[in-house]
Amino acid sequence: MNIATTRGTTSRAMSLPNILTYGRIAAIPVVVGCIYAQSIMDYPLWLRWVAVAIFIGAAVTDYLDGYYARIWNQQSAFGRMLDPIADKLLVASCLLMLAADGIIHGWSLWAAIVILCREILVSGLREYLAALRVSVPVTKLAKWKTTVQLVAIGFLLAGPAGDEVVPMVSLIGLVLLWASAILTMYTGYDYFRAGIHHLIKEDEG
């Protein structure tokens, strides 16, 4: 690899869209740490608002990194790889912490399980299809699913702190989590169907 290529790769890796994605990953231990400290170690409720604020900031970068990558023509293979990974890490970490916290409990655990299983399924399918050089674009419904999912987690992170300000914040979060799980199953089926279609074609070929 020559010097020009190395510099170009480094420049793309340190572009603003990718820096925003790094920020989303860096926010994960802070959000989880705040909820852990408040719930497990019985620290003050205001820590949940810190977690919510940081989570909202991280969620906003999910939109901004793609927006700036498009308008500034800074799209890269590295960014396309890292962006969905950052999303999955953020969602999975928050769901696991909320389950440990007890905000997600009982039947609602199934909604979280559906969401996590779908993410694993889609990751596996994307890896398989990438080996076939097949790209599966993100649908508008999948984007809505992500939006509902992030809003649900935001409400659940507020949890008891939110309930003190506006009653039923936790309940609203759980309802949105189930709505997200339903959308997750539908969009996951779309990805699975596309994967099976290419698998059959590969076997026949």
PDB file of C-alpha atoms in Angstrom:
ATOM      1  CA  MET A   1       0.000   0.000   0.000  1.00  0.00           C
ATOM      2  CA  ASN A   2       1.541   3.323  -1.031  1.00  0.00           C
ATOM      3  CA  ILE A   3       1.620   6.513   1.046  1.00  0.00           C
ATOM      4  CA  ALA A   4      -1.204   8.188  -0.916  1.00  0.00           C
ATOM      5  CA  THR A   5      -3.490   5.193  -0.406  1.00  0.00           C
ATOM      6  CA  THR A   6      -2.672   5.052   3.302  1.00  0.00           C
ATOM      7  CA  ARG A   7      -3.390   8.752   3.728  1.00  0.00           C
ATOM      8  CA  GLY A   8      -6.678   8.391   1.822  1.00  0.00           C
ATOM      9  CA  THR A   9      -7.779   5.496   4.007  1.00  0.00           C
ATOM     10  CA  THR A  10      -6.839   7.382   7.188  1.00  0.00           C
ATOM     11  CA  SER A  11      -8.675  10.477   5.962  1.00  0.00           C
ATOM     12  CA  ARG A  12     -11.864   8.514   5.315  1.00  0.00           C
ATOM     13  CA  ALA A  13     -11.604   6.781   8.694  1.00  0.00           C
ATOM     14  CA  MET A  14     -11.338  10.173  10.419  1.00  0.00           C
ATOM     15  CA  SER A  15     -14.076  11.898   8.412  1.00  0.00           C
ATOM     16  CA  LEU A  16     -16.838  13.639  10.381  1.00  0.00           C
ATOM     17  CA  PRO A  17     -19.472  10.929   9.650  1.00  0.00           C
ATOM     18  CA  ASN A  18     -17.149   8.247  11.021  1.00  0.00           C
ATOM     19  CA  ILE A  19     -16.198  10.401  14.021  1.00  0.00           C
ATOM     20  CA  LEU A  20     -19.920  10.698  14.831  1.00  0.00           C
ATOM     21  CA  THR A  21     -20.160   6.896  14.638  1.00  0.00           C
ATOM     22  CA  TYR A  22     -17.172   6.559  17.001  1.00  0.00           C
ATOM     23  CA  GLY A  23     -18.988   8.915  19.360  1.00  0.00           C
ATOM     24  CA  ARG A  24     -22.043   6.663  19.320  1.00  0.00           C
ATOM     25  CA  ILE A  25     -19.887   3.716  20.358  1.00  0.00           C
ATOM     26  CA  ALA A  26     -18.119   5.772  23.033  1.00  0.00           C
ATOM     27  CA  ALA A  27     -21.503   6.764  24.499  1.00  0.00           C
ATOM     28  CA  ILE A  28     -22.404   3.141  25.264  1.00  0.00           C
ATOM     29  CA  PRO A  29     -20.312   2.613  28.444  1.00  0.00           C
ATOM     30  CA  VAL A  30     -21.409   6.026  29.753  1.00  0.00           C
ATOM     31  CA  VAL A  31     -25.127   5.287  29.293  1.00  0.00           C
ATOM     32  CA  VAL A  32     -24.791   1.783  30.727  1.00  0.00           C
ATOM     33  CA  GLY A  33     -22.628   3.071  33.593  1.00  0.00           C
ATOM     34  CA  CYS A  34     -25.199   5.706  34.566  1.00  0.00           C
ATOM     35  CA  ILE A  35     -28.058   3.186  34.650  1.00  0.00           C
ATOM     36  CA  TYR A  36     -25.900   0.658  36.507  1.00  0.00           C
ATOM     37  CA  ALA A  37     -24.884   3.230  39.112  1.00  0.00           C
ATOM     38  CA  GLN A  38     -28.455   4.417  39.648  1.00  0.00           C
ATOM     39  CA  SER A  39     -30.177   1.046  39.638  1.00  0.00           C
ATOM     40  CA  ILE A  40     -27.662  -1.449  40.982  1.00  0.00           C
ATOM     41  CA  MET A  41     -25.649   0.839  43.266  1.00  0.00           C
ATOM     42  CA  ASP A  42     -28.667   2.949  44.279  1.00  0.00           C
ATOM     43  CA  TYR A  43     -27.242   6.301  43.192  1.00  0.00           C
ATOM     44  CA  PRO A  44     -29.570   9.332  42.655  1.00  0.00           C
ATOM     45  CA  LEU A  45     -32.269   9.276  39.976  1.00  0.00           C
ATOM     46  CA  TRP A  46     -30.744  12.234  38.126  1.00  0.00           C
ATOM     47  CA  LEU A  47     -28.205   9.815  36.678  1.00  0.00           C
ATOM     48  CA  ARG A  48     -31.014   8.407  34.535  1.00  0.00           C
ATOM     49  CA  TRP A  49     -31.519  11.848  32.971  1.00  0.00           C
ATOM     50  CA  VAL A  50     -27.791  11.958  32.201  1.00  0.00           C
ATOM     51  CA  ALA A  51     -28.149   8.570  30.526  1.00  0.00           C
ATOM     52  CA  VAL A  52     -31.174   9.776  28.535  1.00  0.00           C
ATOM     53  CA  ALA A  53     -29.387  12.940  27.389  1.00  0.00           C
ATOM     54  CA  ILE A  54     -26.321  11.020  26.230  1.00  0.00           C
ATOM     55  CA  PHE A  55     -28.490   8.373  24.577  1.00  0.00           C
ATOM     56  CA  ILE A  56     -30.454  11.036  22.677  1.00  0.00           C
ATOM     57  CA  GLY A  57     -27.181  12.572  21.516  1.00  0.00           C
ATOM     58  CA  ALA A  58     -25.978   9.153  20.354  1.00  0.00           C
ATOM     59  CA  ALA A  59     -29.277   8.465  18.590  1.00  0.00           C
ATOM     60  CA  VAL A  60     -29.089  11.805  16.757  1.00  0.00           C
ATOM     61  CA  THR A  61     -25.629  10.893  15.416  1.00  0.00           C
ATOM     62  CA  ASP A  62     -27.259   7.852  13.796  1.00  0.00           C
ATOM     63  CA  TYR A  63     -29.053  10.290  11.490  1.00  0.00           C
ATOM     64  CA  LEU A  64     -26.290  12.872  11.185  1.00  0.00           C
ATOM     65  CA  ASP A  65     -23.492  10.511  10.156  1.00  0.00           C
ATOM     66  CA  GLY A  66     -25.466   9.251   7.162  1.00  0.00           C
ATOM     67  CA  TYR A  67     -26.677  12.759   6.297  1.00  0.00           C
ATOM     68  CA  TYR A  68     -23.205  14.297   6.250  1.00  0.00           C
ATOM     69  CA  ALA A  69     -21.730  11.292   4.456  1.00  0.00           C
ATOM     70  CA  ARG A  70     -24.234  11.832   1.634  1.00  0.00           C
ATOM     71  CA  ILE A  71     -24.085  15.613   1.281  1.00  0.00           C
ATOM     72  CA  TRP A  72     -20.288  15.754   1.595  1.00  0.00           C
ATOM     73  CA  ASN A  73     -19.737  12.623  -0.488  1.00  0.00           C
ATOM     74  CA  GLN A  74     -17.796  10.976   2.348  1.00  0.00           C
ATOM     75  CA  GLN A  75     -19.424   7.556   2.118  1.00  0.00           C
ATOM     76  CA  SER A  76     -16.960   4.735   2.596  1.00  0.00           C
ATOM     77  CA  ALA A  77     -16.898   0.963   2.970  1.00  0.00           C
ATOM     78  CA  PHE A  78     -15.529   1.443   6.503  1.00  0.00           C
ATOM     79  CA  GLY A  79     -18.435   3.695   7.430  1.00  0.00           C
ATOM     80  CA  ARG A  80     -21.021   1.348   5.934  1.00  0.00           C
ATOM     81  CA  MET A  81     -19.520  -1.476   7.984  1.00  0.00           C
ATOM     82  CA  LEU A  82     -19.194   0.424  11.263  1.00  0.00           C
ATOM     83  CA  ASP A  83     -22.513   2.302  11.288  1.00  0.00           C
ATOM     84  CA  PRO A  84     -24.854  -0.716  11.724  1.00  0.00           C
ATOM     85  CA  ILE A  85     -22.425  -2.244  14.225  1.00  0.00           C
ATOM     86  CA  ALA A  86     -22.589   0.916  16.346  1.00  0.00           C
ATOM     87  CA  ASP A  87     -26.398   0.843  16.208  1.00  0.00           C
ATOM     88  CA  LYS A  88     -26.552  -2.796  17.296  1.00  0.00           C
ATOM     89  CA  LEU A  89     -24.040  -2.284  20.110  1.00  0.00           C
ATOM     90  CA  LEU A  90     -26.000   0.687  21.446  1.00  0.00           C
ATOM     91  CA  VAL A  91     -29.394  -1.037  21.306  1.00  0.00           C
ATOM     92  CA  ALA A  92     -28.191  -4.396  22.649  1.00  0.00           C
ATOM     93  CA  SER A  93     -26.256  -2.826  25.538  1.00  0.00           C
ATOM     94  CA  CYS A  94     -29.200  -0.674  26.592  1.00  0.00           C
ATOM     95  CA  LEU A  95     -31.695  -3.547  26.382  1.00  0.00           C
ATOM     96  CA  LEU A  96     -29.472  -5.819  28.483  1.00  0.00           C
ATOM     97  CA  MET A  97     -28.938  -3.098  31.083  1.00  0.00           C
ATOM     98  CA  LEU A  98     -32.662  -2.310  31.206  1.00  0.00           C
ATOM     99  CA  ALA A  99     -33.401  -6.016  31.726  1.00  0.00           C
ATOM    100  CA  ALA A 100     -30.878  -6.137  34.569  1.00  0.00           C
ATOM    101  CA  ASP A 101     -32.439  -2.940  35.927  1.00  0.00           C
ATOM    102  CA  GLY A 102     -35.867  -4.589  35.954  1.00  0.00           C
ATOM    103  CA  ILE A 103     -37.529  -1.937  33.781  1.00  0.00           C
ATOM    104  CA  ILE A 104     -37.876  -4.601  31.103  1.00  0.00           C
ATOM    105  CA  HIS A 105     -39.370  -7.585  32.897  1.00  0.00           C
ATOM    106  CA  GLY A 106     -41.967 -10.337  32.596  1.00  0.00           C
ATOM    107  CA  TRP A 107     -43.528 -10.652  29.160  1.00  0.00           C
ATOM    108  CA  SER A 108     -41.681  -7.569  27.948  1.00  0.00           C
ATOM    109  CA  LEU A 109     -38.468  -9.586  28.031  1.00  0.00           C
ATOM    110  CA  TRP A 110     -39.787 -11.420  24.958  1.00  0.00           C
ATOM    111  CA  ALA A 111     -39.919  -8.157  23.034  1.00  0.00           C
ATOM    112  CA  ALA A 112     -36.265  -7.519  23.884  1.00  0.00           C
ATOM    113  CA  ILE A 113     -35.359 -11.102  22.924  1.00  0.00           C
ATOM    114  CA  VAL A 114     -37.095 -10.727  19.551  1.00  0.00           C
ATOM    115  CA  ILE A 115     -35.176  -7.512  18.869  1.00  0.00           C
ATOM    116  CA  LEU A 116     -31.811  -9.034  19.819  1.00  0.00           C
ATOM    117  CA  CYS A 117     -32.422 -12.243  17.855  1.00  0.00           C
ATOM    118  CA  ARG A 118     -33.392 -10.238  14.783  1.00  0.00           C
ATOM    119  CA  GLU A 119     -30.169  -8.229  14.978  1.00  0.00           C
ATOM    120  CA  ILE A 120     -28.131 -11.447  15.107  1.00  0.00           C
ATOM    121  CA  LEU A 121     -30.129 -12.921  12.208  1.00  0.00           C
ATOM    122  CA  VAL A 122     -29.693  -9.847  10.019  1.00  0.00           C
ATOM    123  CA  SER A 123     -25.979  -9.617  10.834  1.00  0.00           C
ATOM    124  CA  GLY A 124     -25.508 -13.224   9.775  1.00  0.00           C
ATOM    125  CA  LEU A 125     -27.501 -12.738   6.585  1.00  0.00           C
ATOM    126  CA  ARG A 126     -25.598  -9.588   5.685  1.00  0.00           C
ATOM    127  CA  GLU A 127     -22.295 -11.401   6.176  1.00  0.00           C
ATOM    128  CA  TYR A 128     -23.467 -14.266   3.958  1.00  0.00           C
ATOM    129  CA  LEU A 129     -24.853 -11.986   1.252  1.00  0.00           C
ATOM    130  CA  ALA A 130     -21.723  -9.833   1.331  1.00  0.00           C
ATOM    131  CA  ALA A 131     -19.714 -12.925   0.437  1.00  0.00           C
ATOM    132  CA  LEU A 132     -21.967 -13.251  -2.630  1.00  0.00           C
ATOM    133  CA  ARG A 133     -21.471  -9.525  -3.347  1.00  0.00           C
ATOM    134  CA  VAL A 134     -25.187  -8.954  -2.820  1.00  0.00           C
ATOM    135  CA  SER A 135     -26.304  -5.748  -1.139  1.00  0.00           C
ATOM    136  CA  VAL A 136     -29.573  -5.588   0.782  1.00  0.00           C
ATOM    137  CA  PRO A 137     -30.663  -1.946   1.089  1.00  0.00           C
ATOM    138  CA  VAL A 138     -32.281  -0.650   4.261  1.00  0.00           C
ATOM    139  CA  THR A 139     -36.011  -0.172   3.714  1.00  0.00           C
ATOM    140  CA  LYS A 140     -38.066   2.775   4.951  1.00  0.00           C
ATOM    141  CA  LEU A 141     -39.931   0.424   7.286  1.00  0.00           C
ATOM    142  CA  ALA A 142     -36.618  -0.710   8.775  1.00  0.00           C
ATOM    143  CA  LYS A 143     -35.739   2.939   9.406  1.00  0.00           C
ATOM    144  CA  TRP A 144     -39.091   3.445  11.147  1.00  0.00           C
ATOM    145  CA  LYS A 145     -38.380   0.335  13.199  1.00  0.00           C
ATOM    146  CA  THR A 146     -35.074   1.819  14.315  1.00  0.00           C
ATOM    147  CA  THR A 147     -36.745   5.135  15.196  1.00  0.00           C
ATOM    148  CA  VAL A 148     -39.474   3.477  17.299  1.00  0.00           C
ATOM    149  CA  GLN A 149     -36.835   1.284  18.933  1.00  0.00           C
ATOM    150  CA  LEU A 150     -34.664   4.247  19.929  1.00  0.00           C
ATOM    151  CA  VAL A 151     -37.634   6.240  21.236  1.00  0.00           C
ATOM    152  CA  ALA A 152     -38.760   3.226  23.302  1.00  0.00           C
ATOM    153  CA  ILE A 153     -35.307   2.821  24.826  1.00  0.00           C
ATOM    154  CA  GLY A 154     -35.184   6.552  25.598  1.00  0.00           C
ATOM    155  CA  PHE A 155     -38.446   6.306  27.568  1.00  0.00           C
ATOM    156  CA  LEU A 156     -37.256   3.179  29.370  1.00  0.00           C
ATOM    157  CA  LEU A 157     -33.923   4.733  30.293  1.00  0.00           C
ATOM    158  CA  ALA A 158     -35.833   7.578  31.951  1.00  0.00           C
ATOM    159  CA  GLY A 159     -37.834   4.915  33.807  1.00  0.00           C
ATOM    160  CA  PRO A 160     -38.673   5.849  37.400  1.00  0.00           C
ATOM    161  CA  ALA A 161     -37.120   9.307  36.994  1.00  0.00           C
ATOM    162  CA  GLY A 162     -39.500   9.966  34.117  1.00  0.00           C
ATOM    163  CA  ASP A 163     -42.451   8.521  36.032  1.00  0.00           C
ATOM    164  CA  GLU A 164     -41.892  11.130  38.743  1.00  0.00           C
ATOM    165  CA  VAL A 165     -42.337  13.911  36.173  1.00  0.00           C
ATOM    166  CA  VAL A 166     -44.934  12.385  33.842  1.00  0.00           C
ATOM    167  CA  PRO A 167     -46.736   9.242  35.019  1.00  0.00           C
ATOM    168  CA  MET A 168     -46.661   6.168  32.755  1.00  0.00           C
ATOM    169  CA  VAL A 169     -43.316   7.023  31.078  1.00  0.00           C
ATOM    170  CA  SER A 170     -42.112   3.460  31.710  1.00  0.00           C
ATOM    171  CA  LEU A 171     -45.394   2.027  30.426  1.00  0.00           C
ATOM    172  CA  ILE A 172     -45.175   4.103  27.248  1.00  0.00           C
ATOM    173  CA  GLY A 173     -41.642   2.816  26.755  1.00  0.00           C
ATOM    174  CA  LEU A 174     -42.787  -0.799  27.099  1.00  0.00           C
ATOM    175  CA  VAL A 175     -45.652  -0.278  24.631  1.00  0.00           C
ATOM    176  CA  LEU A 176     -43.234   1.240  22.120  1.00  0.00           C
ATOM    177  CA  LEU A 177     -40.829  -1.641  22.740  1.00  0.00           C
ATOM    178  CA  TRP A 178     -43.541  -4.110  21.739  1.00  0.00           C
ATOM    179  CA  ALA A 179     -44.368  -2.006  18.672  1.00  0.00           C
ATOM    180  CA  SER A 180     -40.690  -2.078  17.772  1.00  0.00           C
ATOM    181  CA  ALA A 181     -40.583  -5.855  18.270  1.00  0.00           C
ATOM    182  CA  ILE A 182     -43.511  -6.317  15.866  1.00  0.00           C
ATOM    183  CA  LEU A 183     -41.815  -4.142  13.234  1.00  0.00           C
ATOM    184  CA  THR A 184     -38.596  -6.024  13.944  1.00  0.00           C
ATOM    185  CA  MET A 185     -40.213  -9.369  13.132  1.00  0.00           C
ATOM    186  CA  TYR A 186     -41.660  -8.034   9.882  1.00  0.00           C
ATOM    187  CA  THR A 187     -38.448  -6.419   8.659  1.00  0.00           C
ATOM    188  CA  GLY A 188     -36.445  -9.436   9.831  1.00  0.00           C
ATOM    189  CA  TYR A 189     -38.678 -11.652   7.700  1.00  0.00           C
ATOM    190  CA  ASP A 190     -37.949  -9.431   4.681  1.00  0.00           C
ATOM    191  CA  TYR A 191     -34.195  -9.858   5.180  1.00  0.00           C
ATOM    192  CA  PHE A 192     -34.601 -13.599   5.763  1.00  0.00           C
ATOM    193  CA  ARG A 193     -36.677 -13.989   2.602  1.00  0.00           C
ATOM    194  CA  ALA A 194     -34.036 -12.125   0.578  1.00  0.00           C
ATOM    195  CA  GLY A 195     -31.312 -14.330   2.058  1.00  0.00           C
ATOM    196  CA  ILE A 196     -33.185 -17.549   1.288  1.00  0.00           C
ATOM    197  CA  HIS A 197     -33.837 -16.336  -2.280  1.00  0.00           C
ATOM    198  CA  HIS A 198     -30.127 -15.812  -2.935  1.00  0.00           C
ATOM    199  CA  LEU A 199     -29.256 -19.063  -1.134  1.00  0.00           C
ATOM    200  CA  ILE A 200     -31.557 -21.040  -3.436  1.00  0.00           C
ATOM    201  CA  LYS A 201     -30.100 -19.300  -6.496  1.00  0.00           C
ATOM    202  CA  GLU A 202     -26.570 -20.058  -5.297  1.00  0.00           C
ATOM    203  CA  ASP A 203     -27.383 -23.766  -4.802  1.00  0.00           C
ATOM    204  CA  GLU A 204     -29.079 -23.995  -8.198  1.00  0.00           C
ATOM    205  CA  GLY A 205     -26.168 -22.236  -9.871  1.00  0.00           C
TER     206      GLY A 205
END
